[in-house]
PDB file of C-alpha atoms in Angstrom:
ATOM      1  CA  MET A   1     -35.208   1.821  41.294  1.00  0.00           C
ATOM      2  CA  GLY A   2     -34.128   2.434  37.760  1.00  0.00           C
ATOM      3  CA  ALA A   3     -35.668   0.296  34.948  1.00  0.00           C
ATOM      4  CA  LYS A   4     -34.544  -2.974  33.858  1.00  0.00           C
ATOM      5  CA  TYR A   5     -33.197  -4.132  30.269  1.00  0.00           C
ATOM      6  CA  THR A   6     -33.504  -7.485  28.399  1.00  0.00           C
ATOM      7  CA  VAL A   7     -31.954  -7.814  24.928  1.00  0.00           C
ATOM      8  CA  ASP A   8     -33.614  -9.983  22.132  1.00  0.00           C
ATOM      9  CA  SER A   9     -32.349 -10.274  18.477  1.00  0.00           C
ATOM     10  CA  ALA A  10     -33.843  -7.299  17.115  1.00  0.00           C
ATOM     11  CA  GLY A  11     -32.607  -5.079  20.206  1.00  0.00           C
ATOM     12  CA  PRO A  12     -32.910  -3.333  23.680  1.00  0.00           C
ATOM     13  CA  THR A  13     -36.314  -3.930  25.478  1.00  0.00           C
ATOM     14  CA  ARG A  14     -37.476  -2.510  29.074  1.00  0.00           C
ATOM     15  CA  SER A  15     -38.881  -5.016  31.226  1.00  0.00           C
ATOM     16  CA  SER A  16     -41.684  -2.544  32.284  1.00  0.00           C
ATOM     17  CA  ASP A  17     -44.358  -1.007  29.892  1.00  0.00           C
ATOM     18  CA  GLU A  18     -42.457   1.859  29.483  1.00  0.00           C
ATOM     19  CA  PRO A  19     -41.450   2.811  25.625  1.00  0.00           C
ATOM     20  CA  VAL A  20     -38.130   1.642  24.624  1.00  0.00           C
ATOM     21  CA  ILE A  21     -35.947   3.952  23.882  1.00  0.00           C
ATOM     22  CA  ILE A  22     -34.064   4.109  20.603  1.00  0.00           C
ATOM     23  CA  VAL A  23     -30.371   5.536  20.407  1.00  0.00           C
ATOM     24  CA  PRO A  24     -29.815   6.632  16.977  1.00  0.00           C
ATOM     25  CA  LEU A  25     -27.512   4.867  14.878  1.00  0.00           C
ATOM     26  CA  ASP A  26     -25.360   7.818  14.502  1.00  0.00           C
ATOM     27  CA  ILE A  27     -24.717   8.327  17.578  1.00  0.00           C
ATOM     28  CA  LEU A  28     -24.571   4.558  18.467  1.00  0.00           C
ATOM     29  CA  GLU A  29     -21.888   5.219  15.945  1.00  0.00           C
ATOM     30  CA  GLU A  30     -19.909   7.810  17.465  1.00  0.00           C
ATOM     31  CA  ILE A  31     -19.832   6.162  20.572  1.00  0.00           C
ATOM     32  CA  PHE A  32     -18.451   2.898  19.172  1.00  0.00           C
ATOM     33  CA  LEU A  33     -15.562   5.064  17.666  1.00  0.00           C
ATOM     34  CA  HIS A  34     -14.180   5.825  21.378  1.00  0.00           C
ATOM     35  CA  VAL A  35     -14.873   1.903  22.628  1.00  0.00           C
ATOM     36  CA  PRO A  36     -11.252  -0.208  22.178  1.00  0.00           C
ATOM     37  CA  PRO A  37     -11.978  -1.713  18.605  1.00  0.00           C
ATOM     38  CA  HIS A  38     -11.776  -5.487  20.063  1.00  0.00           C
ATOM     39  CA  VAL A  39     -14.471  -4.968  22.412  1.00  0.00           C
ATOM     40  CA  VAL A  40     -16.743  -3.455  19.665  1.00  0.00           C
ATOM     41  CA  VAL A  41     -16.071  -6.982  17.824  1.00  0.00           C
ATOM     42  CA  CYS A  42     -16.088  -8.867  20.646  1.00  0.00           C
ATOM     43  CA  VAL A  43     -18.711  -7.389  22.948  1.00  0.00           C
ATOM     44  CA  CYS A  44     -20.551  -4.730  21.729  1.00  0.00           C
ATOM     45  CA  ARG A  45     -21.680  -6.631  18.385  1.00  0.00           C
ATOM     46  CA  LEU A  46     -22.734  -9.111  20.291  1.00  0.00           C
ATOM     47  CA  VAL A  47     -25.714  -7.149  22.818  1.00  0.00           C
ATOM     48  CA  CYS A  48     -28.491  -7.033  19.542  1.00  0.00           C
ATOM     49  CA  ARG A  49     -29.077  -6.660  16.020  1.00  0.00           C
ATOM     50  CA  GLN A  50     -28.942  -3.072  15.954  1.00  0.00           C
ATOM     51  CA  TRP A  51     -25.199  -2.678  17.472  1.00  0.00           C
ATOM     52  CA  LYS A  52     -24.402  -5.874  15.231  1.00  0.00           C
ATOM     53  CA  ASP A  53     -24.908  -4.037  12.233  1.00  0.00           C
ATOM     54  CA  VAL A  54     -23.163  -0.794  13.603  1.00  0.00           C
ATOM     55  CA  ALA A  55     -20.395  -2.678  14.872  1.00  0.00           C
ATOM     56  CA  ASP A  56     -20.100  -4.764  10.832  1.00  0.00           C
ATOM     57  CA  SER A  57     -20.843  -1.331   9.210  1.00  0.00           C
ATOM     58  CA  GLU A  58     -18.317   0.082   6.599  1.00  0.00           C
ATOM     59  CA  ALA A  59     -19.077   3.350   7.426  1.00  0.00           C
ATOM     60  CA  LEU A  60     -17.832   2.542  11.142  1.00  0.00           C
ATOM     61  CA  TRP A  61     -14.334   1.349  10.165  1.00  0.00           C
ATOM     62  CA  ARG A  62     -13.929   3.392   7.191  1.00  0.00           C
ATOM     63  CA  GLU A  63     -14.037   6.733   9.856  1.00  0.00           C
ATOM     64  CA  ARG A  64     -11.648   4.776  12.806  1.00  0.00           C
ATOM     65  CA  CYS A  65      -9.345   4.660   9.866  1.00  0.00           C
ATOM     66  CA  ARG A  66      -9.671   8.176   8.909  1.00  0.00           C
ATOM     67  CA  ARG A  67      -9.360   8.898  12.863  1.00  0.00           C
ATOM     68  CA  GLU A  68      -6.779   7.010  13.306  1.00  0.00           C
ATOM     69  CA  GLY A  69      -5.007   8.020  10.209  1.00  0.00           C
ATOM     70  CA  PHE A  70      -4.575   4.777   8.490  1.00  0.00           C
ATOM     71  CA  ASN A  71      -5.189   6.326   4.502  1.00  0.00           C
ATOM     72  CA  LEU A  72      -5.201   4.597   1.578  1.00  0.00           C
ATOM     73  CA  ARG A  73      -1.691   4.528  -0.324  1.00  0.00           C
ATOM     74  CA  ASP A  74      -3.956   4.726  -3.401  1.00  0.00           C
ATOM     75  CA  ALA A  75      -7.886   6.477  -3.650  1.00  0.00           C
ATOM     76  CA  SER A  76      -8.605   4.153  -6.176  1.00  0.00           C
ATOM     77  CA  LYS A  77      -8.054   0.760  -4.428  1.00  0.00           C
ATOM     78  CA  VAL A  78     -10.279   0.998  -1.709  1.00  0.00           C
ATOM     79  CA  PRO A  79     -11.023  -2.521   0.409  1.00  0.00           C
ATOM     80  CA  ASN A  80     -14.196  -4.138   0.123  1.00  0.00           C
ATOM     81  CA  ASN A  81     -13.769  -4.932   4.218  1.00  0.00           C
ATOM     82  CA  TRP A  82     -12.709  -1.635   5.869  1.00  0.00           C
ATOM     83  CA  ARG A  83     -12.952  -3.809   9.646  1.00  0.00           C
ATOM     84  CA  LEU A  84      -9.933  -5.761   8.516  1.00  0.00           C
ATOM     85  CA  PHE A  85      -8.205  -3.308   6.454  1.00  0.00           C
ATOM     86  CA  TYR A  86      -8.214  -1.242   9.961  1.00  0.00           C
ATOM     87  CA  PHE A  87      -6.617  -4.361  11.862  1.00  0.00           C
ATOM     88  CA  LEU A  88      -4.350  -5.218   9.162  1.00  0.00           C
ATOM     89  CA  CYS A  89      -2.942  -1.206   9.744  1.00  0.00           C
ATOM     90  CA  LYS A  90      -3.382  -1.507  13.748  1.00  0.00           C
ATOM     91  CA  LYS A  91      -1.477  -5.167  13.479  1.00  0.00           C
ATOM     92  CA  ARG A  92       1.329  -4.068  11.432  1.00  0.00           C
ATOM     93  CA  ARG A  93       4.305  -5.683  12.959  1.00  0.00           C
ATOM     94  CA  ASN A  94       7.808  -7.687  11.660  1.00  0.00           C
ATOM     95  CA  LEU A  95       6.897 -11.245   9.695  1.00  0.00           C
ATOM     96  CA  ILE A  96      10.707 -12.251  10.450  1.00  0.00           C
ATOM     97  CA  LYS A  97      10.920 -14.378  13.635  1.00  0.00           C
ATOM     98  CA  ASN A  98      13.267 -14.211  15.517  1.00  0.00           C
ATOM     99  CA  PRO A  99      15.010 -11.637  13.998  1.00  0.00           C
ATOM    100  CA  LYS A 100      17.680 -11.004  16.288  1.00  0.00           C
ATOM    101  CA  GLY A 101      18.986 -14.307  17.319  1.00  0.00           C
ATOM    102  CA  GLU A 102      17.749 -14.138  20.547  1.00  0.00           C
ATOM    103  CA  ASP A 103      16.022 -17.213  20.445  1.00  0.00           C
ATOM    104  CA  GLY A 104      19.041 -19.320  18.620  1.00  0.00           C
ATOM    105  CA  PHE A 105      18.031 -20.422  15.396  1.00  0.00           C
ATOM    106  CA  LEU A 106      14.705 -20.403  16.402  1.00  0.00           C
ATOM    107  CA  GLY A 107      12.249 -19.563  13.212  1.00  0.00           C
ATOM    108  CA  TRP A 108      15.089 -19.892  10.719  1.00  0.00           C
ATOM    109  CA  LYS A 109      15.995 -22.631   7.881  1.00  0.00           C
ATOM    110  CA  ILE A 110      20.091 -22.829   7.462  1.00  0.00           C
ATOM    111  CA  LEU A 111      21.041 -23.139   3.833  1.00  0.00           C
ATOM    112  CA  GLU A 112      25.018 -22.741   3.760  1.00  0.00           C
ATOM    113  CA  SER A 113      26.794 -22.937   6.937  1.00  0.00           C
ATOM    114  CA  HIS A 114      30.198 -23.784   5.445  1.00  0.00           C
ATOM    115  CA  GLY A 115      33.847 -23.055   6.865  1.00  0.00           C
ATOM    116  CA  ASP A 116      32.925 -23.020  10.788  1.00  0.00           C
ATOM    117  CA  GLY A 117      29.359 -22.409  10.204  1.00  0.00           C
ATOM    118  CA  TRP A 118      27.101 -19.666  11.902  1.00  0.00           C
ATOM    119  CA  LYS A 119      27.479 -18.336  15.660  1.00  0.00           C
ATOM    120  CA  ILE A 120      25.514 -15.850  17.666  1.00  0.00           C
ATOM    121  CA  GLU A 121      26.954 -13.261  19.502  1.00  0.00           C
ATOM    122  CA  GLU A 122      26.821  -9.947  20.918  1.00  0.00           C
ATOM    123  CA  PRO A 123      27.327  -7.090  19.052  1.00  0.00           C
ATOM    124  CA  MET A 124      31.168  -5.753  18.284  1.00  0.00           C
ATOM    125  CA  VAL A 125      29.623  -2.559  18.323  1.00  0.00           C
ATOM    126  CA  PRO A 126      26.081  -0.729  19.683  1.00  0.00           C
ATOM    127  CA  HIS A 127      23.438  -1.492  17.232  1.00  0.00           C
ATOM    128  CA  PRO A 128      21.703   2.191  16.818  1.00  0.00           C
ATOM    129  CA  ASN A 129      18.607   0.230  18.276  1.00  0.00           C
ATOM    130  CA  ALA A 130      19.391  -0.407  21.472  1.00  0.00           C
ATOM    131  CA  ALA A 131      16.998  -3.313  21.924  1.00  0.00           C
ATOM    132  CA  VAL A 132      19.262  -5.209  19.402  1.00  0.00           C
ATOM    133  CA  GLN A 133      21.926  -7.354  22.157  1.00  0.00           C
ATOM    134  CA  LYS A 134      22.646 -10.276  19.617  1.00  0.00           C
ATOM    135  CA  ASN A 135      23.564 -10.695  15.974  1.00  0.00           C
ATOM    136  CA  PHE A 136      24.052 -13.950  13.469  1.00  0.00           C
ATOM    137  CA  VAL A 137      28.040 -14.248  12.295  1.00  0.00           C
ATOM    138  CA  THR A 138      28.996 -15.792   9.715  1.00  0.00           C
ATOM    139  CA  SER A 139      32.380 -17.773   9.355  1.00  0.00           C
ATOM    140  CA  TYR A 140      35.435 -17.812   6.264  1.00  0.00           C
ATOM    141  CA  GLN A 141      32.875 -19.732   3.833  1.00  0.00           C
ATOM    142  CA  LEU A 142      29.533 -18.945   2.300  1.00  0.00           C
ATOM    143  CA  CYS A 143      26.773 -19.261   5.631  1.00  0.00           C
ATOM    144  CA  LYS A 144      23.340 -18.374   4.443  1.00  0.00           C
ATOM    145  CA  LYS A 145      19.860 -18.707   5.964  1.00  0.00           C
ATOM    146  CA  GLU A 146      16.587 -18.454   5.170  1.00  0.00           C
ATOM    147  CA  GLN A 147      12.719 -18.009   6.038  1.00  0.00           C
ATOM    148  CA  LEU A 148       9.202 -18.232   3.861  1.00  0.00           C
ATOM    149  CA  ILE A 149       6.774 -16.170   5.296  1.00  0.00           C
ATOM    150  CA  ASN A 150       3.078 -17.529   4.160  1.00  0.00           C
ATOM    151  CA  LEU A 151       1.090 -14.341   4.313  1.00  0.00           C
ATOM    152  CA  GLU A 152      -2.041 -15.963   4.647  1.00  0.00           C
ATOM    153  CA  ASN A 153      -1.326 -17.436   7.491  1.00  0.00           C
ATOM    154  CA  GLU A 154      -0.190 -14.311   9.030  1.00  0.00           C
ATOM    155  CA  GLY A 155      -3.378 -13.138   8.365  1.00  0.00           C
ATOM    156  CA  TYR A 156      -3.528 -11.539   4.763  1.00  0.00           C
ATOM    157  CA  MET A 157      -5.650 -13.607   2.708  1.00  0.00           C
ATOM    158  CA  PRO A 158      -5.557 -13.284  -1.014  1.00  0.00           C
ATOM    159  CA  GLY A 159      -8.543 -11.261  -1.657  1.00  0.00           C
ATOM    160  CA  PHE A 160      -6.753  -8.415   0.513  1.00  0.00           C
ATOM    161  CA  MET A 161      -3.280  -8.924  -1.307  1.00  0.00           C
ATOM    162  CA  ASP A 162      -4.778  -8.816  -4.960  1.00  0.00           C
ATOM    163  CA  GLU A 163      -7.282  -5.594  -3.828  1.00  0.00           C
ATOM    164  CA  ILE A 164      -4.695  -3.649  -2.134  1.00  0.00           C
ATOM    165  CA  GLN A 165      -1.716  -4.586  -3.160  1.00  0.00           C
ATOM    166  CA  PRO A 166      -0.025  -2.703   0.159  1.00  0.00           C
ATOM    167  CA  HIS A 167       3.647  -2.260   0.351  1.00  0.00           C
ATOM    168  CA  ILE A 168       6.134  -5.022   1.535  1.00  0.00           C
ATOM    169  CA  ARG A 169       8.766  -3.386   3.164  1.00  0.00           C
ATOM    170  CA  ILE A 170      12.126  -5.394   3.603  1.00  0.00           C
ATOM    171  CA  SER A 171      14.650  -4.287   5.842  1.00  0.00           C
ATOM    172  CA  ASP A 172      18.546  -6.096   7.097  1.00  0.00           C
ATOM    173  CA  TRP A 173      21.079  -4.511   8.934  1.00  0.00           C
ATOM    174  CA  TYR A 174      24.590  -5.932   8.484  1.00  0.00           C
ATOM    175  CA  ALA A 175      28.028  -4.906   9.614  1.00  0.00           C
ATOM    176  CA  PRO A 176      31.803  -6.154   9.298  1.00  0.00           C
ATOM    177  CA  ARG A 177      33.848  -7.064  11.570  1.00  0.00           C
ATOM    178  CA  TRP A 178      37.086  -4.334  12.035  1.00  0.00           C
ATOM    179  CA  ASP A 179      40.460  -6.744  11.457  1.00  0.00           C
ATOM    180  CA  CYS A 180      38.520  -8.486   8.926  1.00  0.00           C
ATOM    181  CA  GLY A 181      36.844  -8.073   5.296  1.00  0.00           C
ATOM    182  CA  SER A 182      33.647  -9.299   4.400  1.00  0.00           C
ATOM    183  CA  VAL A 183      30.759  -9.901   1.834  1.00  0.00           C
ATOM    184  CA  TYR A 184      27.277  -9.106   2.783  1.00  0.00           C
ATOM    185  CA  GLU A 185      24.727 -10.940   0.445  1.00  0.00           C
ATOM    186  CA  ILE A 186      20.675 -10.894   0.518  1.00  0.00           C
ATOM    187  CA  SER A 187      17.434 -12.200  -1.939  1.00  0.00           C
ATOM    188  CA  VAL A 188      13.986 -11.599  -1.092  1.00  0.00           C
ATOM    189  CA  ALA A 189      11.509 -12.602  -3.546  1.00  0.00           C
ATOM    190  CA  LEU A 190       7.221 -12.269  -3.770  1.00  0.00           C
ATOM    191  CA  LEU A 191       6.156 -15.894  -4.688  1.00  0.00           C
ATOM    192  CA  ASN A 192       2.696 -17.131  -5.791  1.00  0.00           C
ATOM    193  CA  HIS A 193       0.437 -19.713  -4.348  1.00  0.00           C
ATOM    194  CA  LYS A 194       2.864 -22.642  -6.680  1.00  0.00           C
ATOM    195  CA  LYS A 195       6.175 -20.610  -5.029  1.00  0.00           C
ATOM    196  CA  LYS A 196       6.439 -19.486  -8.105  1.00  0.00           C
ATOM    197  CA  ILE A 197       8.851 -16.156  -8.065  1.00  0.00           C
ATOM    198  CA  LEU A 198       6.717 -13.074  -9.059  1.00  0.00           C
ATOM    199  CA  HIS A 199       9.217 -10.442  -8.460  1.00  0.00           C
ATOM    200  CA  LYS A 200      12.833 -10.666  -6.634  1.00  0.00           C
ATOM    201  CA  PHE A 201      15.070  -8.516  -4.889  1.00  0.00           C
ATOM    202  CA  SER A 202      18.484  -9.849  -5.107  1.00  0.00           C
ATOM    203  CA  PRO A 203      20.907  -6.444  -5.213  1.00  0.00           C
ATOM    204  CA  GLU A 204      25.291  -7.238  -5.722  1.00  0.00           C
ATOM    205  CA  SER A 205      26.954  -8.447  -3.049  1.00  0.00           C
ATOM    206  CA  ILE A 206      28.243  -5.681  -0.768  1.00  0.00           C
ATOM    207  CA  SER A 207      32.353  -6.191   0.073  1.00  0.00           C
ATOM    208  CA  PHE A 208      34.073  -4.570   2.846  1.00  0.00           C
ATOM    209  CA  PRO A 209      37.572  -3.877   3.593  1.00  0.00           C
ATOM    210  CA  GLN A 210      39.742  -5.119   6.057  1.00  0.00           C
ATOM    211  CA  TRP A 211      40.183  -2.453   8.588  1.00  0.00           C
ATOM    212  CA  ASN A 212      37.788  -1.259   8.203  1.00  0.00           C
ATOM    213  CA  ASP A 213      35.084   1.301  10.817  1.00  0.00           C
ATOM    214  CA  GLN A 214      32.871  -1.667  11.557  1.00  0.00           C
ATOM    215  CA  GLN A 215      29.955   0.319  11.531  1.00  0.00           C
ATOM    216  CA  TRP A 216      25.939  -1.046  11.387  1.00  0.00           C
ATOM    217  CA  HIS A 217      24.412  -0.322   7.973  1.00  0.00           C
ATOM    218  CA  GLU A 218      20.373  -0.860   6.839  1.00  0.00           C
ATOM    219  CA  MET A 219      19.245  -2.478   3.474  1.00  0.00           C
ATOM    220  CA  VAL A 220      16.176  -1.166   2.746  1.00  0.00           C
ATOM    221  CA  HIS A 221      13.944  -1.965  -0.316  1.00  0.00           C
ATOM    222  CA  VAL A 222      10.289  -1.698  -0.557  1.00  0.00           C
ATOM    223  CA  PHE A 223       8.168  -3.872  -2.978  1.00  0.00           C
ATOM    224  CA  LYS A 224       5.238  -1.946  -4.455  1.00  0.00           C
ATOM    225  CA  ASP A 225       2.644  -2.179  -7.784  1.00  0.00           C
ATOM    226  CA  TYR A 226       3.712  -6.358  -7.826  1.00  0.00           C
ATOM    227  CA  GLY A 227       0.303  -7.131  -9.035  1.00  0.00           C
ATOM    228  CA  PRO A 228      -1.480  -9.612  -8.037  1.00  0.00           C
ATOM    229  CA  GLY A 229      -1.272 -13.513  -6.944  1.00  0.00           C
ATOM    230  CA  VAL A 230       1.438 -12.873  -4.232  1.00  0.00           C
ATOM    231  CA  ARG A 231       1.359 -15.453  -1.154  1.00  0.00           C
ATOM    232  CA  TYR A 232       4.528 -16.321   0.548  1.00  0.00           C
ATOM    233  CA  VAL A 233       7.336 -13.433   0.853  1.00  0.00           C
ATOM    234  CA  HIS A 234      11.099 -15.983   0.880  1.00  0.00           C
ATOM    235  CA  PHE A 235      13.910 -13.567   2.609  1.00  0.00           C
ATOM    236  CA  ILE A 236      17.685 -15.554   2.038  1.00  0.00           C
ATOM    237  CA  HIS A 237      20.679 -13.680   3.476  1.00  0.00           C
ATOM    238  CA  GLY A 238      24.263 -14.353   4.823  1.00  0.00           C
ATOM    239  CA  GLY A 239      28.088 -13.809   4.000  1.00  0.00           C
ATOM    240  CA  ARG A 240      30.984 -14.560   4.663  1.00  0.00           C
ATOM    241  CA  ASP A 241      34.776 -13.199   5.888  1.00  0.00           C
ATOM    242  CA  THR A 242      37.581 -12.828   3.803  1.00  0.00           C
ATOM    243  CA  GLN A 243      40.436 -13.334   4.978  1.00  0.00           C
ATOM    244  CA  PHE A 244      39.807 -16.858   5.057  1.00  0.00           C
ATOM    245  CA  TRP A 245      40.492 -16.849   8.802  1.00  0.00           C
ATOM    246  CA  ALA A 246      39.105 -19.838  10.870  1.00  0.00           C
ATOM    247  CA  GLY A 247      36.085 -18.542  13.457  1.00  0.00           C
ATOM    248  CA  TRP A 248      33.314 -15.862  13.069  1.00  0.00           C
ATOM    249  CA  TYR A 249      34.927 -13.237  11.368  1.00  0.00           C
ATOM    250  CA  GLY A 250      32.258 -13.154   8.456  1.00  0.00           C
ATOM    251  CA  ILE A 251      29.546 -10.882   8.227  1.00  0.00           C
ATOM    252  CA  ARG A 252      27.327  -9.803  11.018  1.00  0.00           C
ATOM    253  CA  VAL A 253      23.442  -9.832  10.487  1.00  0.00           C
ATOM    254  CA  THR A 254      20.311  -8.741  12.829  1.00  0.00           C
ATOM    255  CA  GLN A 255      17.255  -7.307  12.794  1.00  0.00           C
ATOM    256  CA  SER A 256      15.918  -8.579   9.774  1.00  0.00           C
ATOM    257  CA  CYS A 257      12.368  -7.614   9.181  1.00  0.00           C
ATOM    258  CA  VAL A 258       9.106  -8.377   6.634  1.00  0.00           C
ATOM    259  CA  GLU A 259       6.142  -5.974   6.641  1.00  0.00           C
ATOM    260  CA  VAL A 260       3.454  -5.650   5.331  1.00  0.00           C
ATOM    261  CA  CYS A 261       1.861  -2.384   5.270  1.00  0.00           C
ATOM    262  CA  PRO A 262      -1.499  -1.563   3.720  1.00  0.00           C
ATOM    263  CA  ALA A 263      -1.894   2.255   4.793  1.00  0.00           C
ATOM    264  CA  LEU A 264       0.395   5.594   3.644  1.00  0.00           C
ATOM    265  CA  ASP A 265       3.164   5.817   6.195  1.00  0.00           C
ATOM    266  CA  THR A 266       2.362   9.020   7.972  1.00  0.00           C
TER     267      THR A 266
END
């Protein structure tokens, strides 16, 4: 039978009198680089003090970022916590809840719902993303809805936001109905901890004439170099039709997205 090992706070030891084989730190680091990251954090670092030191080392997570292509956008903005930087890159996601209306209006706050109000329908023409099977529809007077995203609650801590100032990418898909003119509006703001506006993207309304091709269009904006203090993202969109027809002939919106992008896109 092989020798049995026990673990104390300092490191692995054998229960026999045989000498302990110490794994060099560089080899242990290389092993950890081939272990799933959540296992390194939740399992490996609990084994002993030596393993914890390696699992917590900046060098390990900096190398992991390099190997997985999570490169800094600005070499002068080096993260104090490479492990946090790695996981925020790894877990990059859409922060908008229920962006396609699959769960009704869950996650959205209705600001204006005039005419016959908001409605959810299937797309009149296929969306470029085949997974999009629902869209929100406006009516003959202004309809608007919003989401307020608390970045700290989503894992983007104040220190990280101020230090790295990762790009914040906004996108939204909108389409008119072919037989009715319509108007699309969007406004997205970065807010401080008091919910005061620091930066705002608010382009002019986009109008579509009656008898159009009713194709989908994407609105995209990226906030960059916005300075310290950003704690919330306030997303508002909506619109109306221009014929004032009863029902739901106004602009259609879906697949809204807010992403925090710490690493350089490759």
